[in-house]
mmCIF file of C-alpha atoms in Angstrom:
data_model
loop_
_atom_site.group_PDB
_atom_site.id
_atom_site.type_symbol
_atom_site.label_atom_id
_atom_site.label_comp_id
_atom_site.label_asym_id
_atom_site.label_seq_id
_atom_site.Cartn_x
_atom_site.Cartn_y
_atom_site.Cartn_z
ATOM 1 C CA MET T 1 9.314 -63.065 102.381
ATOM 2 C CA THR T 2 5.868 -61.767 103.012
ATOM 3 C CA SER T 3 6.808 -60.870 106.547
ATOM 4 C CA GLN T 4 9.785 -58.937 105.184
ATOM 5 C CA SER T 5 7.602 -57.066 102.688
ATOM 6 C CA GLN T 6 5.081 -56.368 105.454
ATOM 7 C CA GLY T 7 7.914 -54.998 107.628
ATOM 8 C CA ILE T 8 9.115 -52.837 104.735
ATOM 9 C CA GLN T 9 5.551 -51.639 104.128
ATOM 10 C CA GLN T 10 5.204 -50.743 107.813
ATOM 11 C CA LEU T 11 8.525 -48.879 107.703
ATOM 12 C CA LEU T 12 7.436 -46.963 104.582
ATOM 13 C CA GLN T 13 4.114 -46.099 106.200
ATOM 14 C CA ALA T 14 5.876 -44.973 109.392
ATOM 15 C CA GLU T 15 8.282 -42.886 107.317
ATOM 16 C CA LYS T 16 5.344 -41.353 105.432
ATOM 17 C CA ARG T 17 3.554 -40.537 108.706
ATOM 18 C CA ALA T 18 6.751 -38.972 110.100
ATOM 19 C CA LYS T 19 7.177 -36.959 106.909
ATOM 20 C CA ASP T 20 3.548 -35.771 107.143
ATOM 21 C CA LYS T 21 4.002 -34.822 110.795
ATOM 22 C CA LEU T 22 7.189 -32.949 109.899
ATOM 23 C CA GLU T 23 5.386 -31.059 107.099
ATOM 24 C CA GLU T 24 2.549 -30.215 109.462
ATOM 25 C CA ALA T 25 4.999 -29.015 112.122
ATOM 26 C CA LYS T 26 6.754 -26.793 109.551
ATOM 27 C CA LYS T 27 3.404 -25.303 108.544
ATOM 28 C CA ARG T 28 2.489 -24.656 112.186
ATOM 29 C CA LYS T 29 5.911 -23.091 112.757
ATOM 30 C CA GLY T 30 5.528 -20.803 109.726
ATOM 31 C CA LYS T 31 2.018 -19.855 110.802
ATOM 32 C CA ARG T 32 3.216 -19.136 114.345
ATOM 33 C CA LEU T 33 6.113 -17.019 113.035
ATOM 34 C CA ARG T 34 3.719 -14.934 110.901
ATOM 35 C CA GLN T 35 1.405 -14.548 113.872
ATOM 36 C CA ALA T 36 4.296 -13.530 116.141
ATOM 37 C CA LYS T 37 5.449 -11.007 113.542
ATOM 38 C CA GLU T 38 1.945 -9.527 113.312
ATOM 39 C CA GLU T 39 1.688 -9.335 117.100
ATOM 40 C CA ALA T 40 5.097 -7.659 117.317
ATOM 41 C CA THR T 41 4.120 -5.155 114.624
ATOM 42 C CA ALA T 42 0.885 -4.371 116.445
ATOM 43 C CA GLU T 43 2.767 -3.943 119.725
ATOM 44 C CA ILE T 44 5.337 -1.681 118.056
ATOM 45 C CA ASP T 45 2.567 0.436 116.519
ATOM 46 C CA HIS T 46 0.826 0.721 119.879
ATOM 47 C CA TYR T 47 4.086 1.730 121.588
ATOM 48 C CA ARG T 48 4.863 4.261 118.839
ATOM 49 C CA LEU T 49 1.402 5.842 119.159
ATOM 50 C CA GLN T 50 1.759 6.019 122.926
ATOM 51 C CA ARG T 51 5.180 7.702 122.671
ATOM 52 C CA GLU T 52 3.942 10.142 120.015
ATOM 53 C CA LYS T 53 1.015 11.063 122.263
ATOM 54 C CA GLU T 54 3.393 11.701 125.186
ATOM 55 C CA PHE T 55 5.639 13.750 122.905
ATOM 56 C CA ARG T 56 2.708 15.848 121.686
ATOM 57 C CA ASN T 57 1.628 16.478 125.296
ATOM 58 C CA LYS T 58 5.132 17.594 126.273
ATOM 59 C CA GLU T 59 5.421 19.674 123.120
ATOM 60 C CA THR T 60 2.109 21.368 123.891
ATOM 61 C CA ASN T 61 3.263 22.150 127.427
ATOM 62 C CA VAL T 62 6.553 23.608 126.195
ATOM 63 C CA MET T 63 5.037 25.487 123.270
ATOM 64 C CA GLY T 64 2.341 26.861 125.541
ATOM 65 C CA SER T 65 4.968 28.434 127.762
ATOM 66 C CA GLN T 66 6.838 29.681 124.696
ATOM 67 C CA GLY T 67 3.609 31.225 123.512
ATOM 68 C CA ASN T 68 3.549 33.267 126.725
ATOM 69 C CA PHE T 69 7.147 34.347 126.097
ATOM 70 C CA SER T 70 6.383 35.383 122.544
ATOM 71 C CA ALA T 71 3.369 37.394 123.729
ATOM 72 C CA LYS T 72 5.571 39.193 126.282
ATOM 73 C CA ILE T 73 8.220 39.868 123.642
ATOM 74 C CA GLU T 74 5.576 41.235 121.261
ATOM 75 C CA GLU T 75 4.295 43.528 124.005
ATOM 76 C CA GLN T 76 7.802 44.764 124.848
ATOM 77 C CA THR T 77 8.542 45.362 121.169
ATOM 78 C CA ALA T 78 5.353 47.363 120.709
ATOM 79 C CA GLU T 79 6.207 49.449 123.796
ATOM 80 C CA ALA T 80 9.721 50.137 122.470
ATOM 81 C CA ILE T 81 8.285 51.205 119.106
ATOM 82 C CA ARG T 82 5.827 53.561 120.829
ATOM 83 C CA ASN T 83 8.676 55.084 122.879
ATOM 84 C CA LEU T 84 10.844 55.591 119.799
ATOM 85 C CA THR T 85 7.967 57.121 117.860
ATOM 86 C CA SER T 86 7.119 59.556 120.639
ATOM 87 C CA SER T 87 10.810 60.471 121.009
ATOM 88 C CA TYR T 88 11.006 61.073 117.259
ATOM 89 C CA HIS T 89 7.993 63.387 117.312
ATOM 90 C CA ARG T 90 9.326 65.300 120.364
ATOM 91 C CA ASN T 91 12.805 65.845 118.936
ATOM 92 C CA MET T 92 12.103 66.132 115.214
ATOM 93 C CA GLU T 93 11.575 69.910 115.183
ATOM 94 C CA SER T 94 14.738 70.770 117.098
ATOM 95 C CA MET T 95 16.860 68.345 115.050
ATOM 96 C CA MET T 96 15.552 69.787 111.771
ATOM 97 C CA LYS T 97 16.450 73.298 112.956
ATOM 98 C CA LYS T 98 19.963 72.183 113.915
ATOM 99 C CA LEU T 99 20.458 70.375 110.626
ATOM 100 C CA LEU T 100 19.194 73.287 108.540
ATOM 101 C CA SER T 101 21.280 75.787 110.485
ATOM 102 C CA THR T 102 24.379 73.667 109.942
ATOM 103 C CA VAL T 103 23.718 73.480 106.193
ATOM 104 C CA PHE T 104 22.558 77.050 105.522
ATOM 105 C CA ASP T 105 24.417 79.173 108.075
ATOM 106 C CA ILE T 106 27.823 79.228 106.462
ATOM 107 C CA SER T 107 30.463 81.591 107.742
ATOM 108 C CA PRO T 108 33.211 81.880 105.124
ATOM 109 C CA GLU T 109 36.728 81.859 106.565
ATOM 110 C CA ILE T 110 40.151 81.511 105.112
ATOM 111 C CA HIS T 111 41.816 78.291 106.044
ATOM 112 C CA PRO T 112 44.717 78.739 108.445
ATOM 113 C CA ASN T 113 47.130 76.981 106.059
ATOM 114 C CA PHE T 114 46.283 79.207 103.105
ATOM 115 C CA ARG T 115 49.242 81.276 101.780
ATOM 116 C CA PRO T 116 48.532 84.005 99.344
ATOM 117 C CA ALA T 117 50.504 83.857 96.135
ATOM 118 C CA VAL T 118 53.233 86.511 95.912
#
């Protein structure tokens, strides 16, 4: 009987050791999963920063060339405004004379369709 109880005791101790090892393995697995998640997050952040830096560089290159285009457009617009202003000043006097002559120089005429009343 004592040998049976010793065998049972050994089995219970072996079961307890297995259970402890299983618990320890689960803890290591959980710890490793958290660590892997942290590493993945760090890697993702690093990749995101790298891609954002590349994007900013490309954006700067493109916007720099657009800045040149906008400067050229501003220059062309200013030139067109100067041309229109000078044209206005050159032609203002003659246009005012034509307009005033059209308004004030009235020559009264009878309309061709007018029929005097009998």
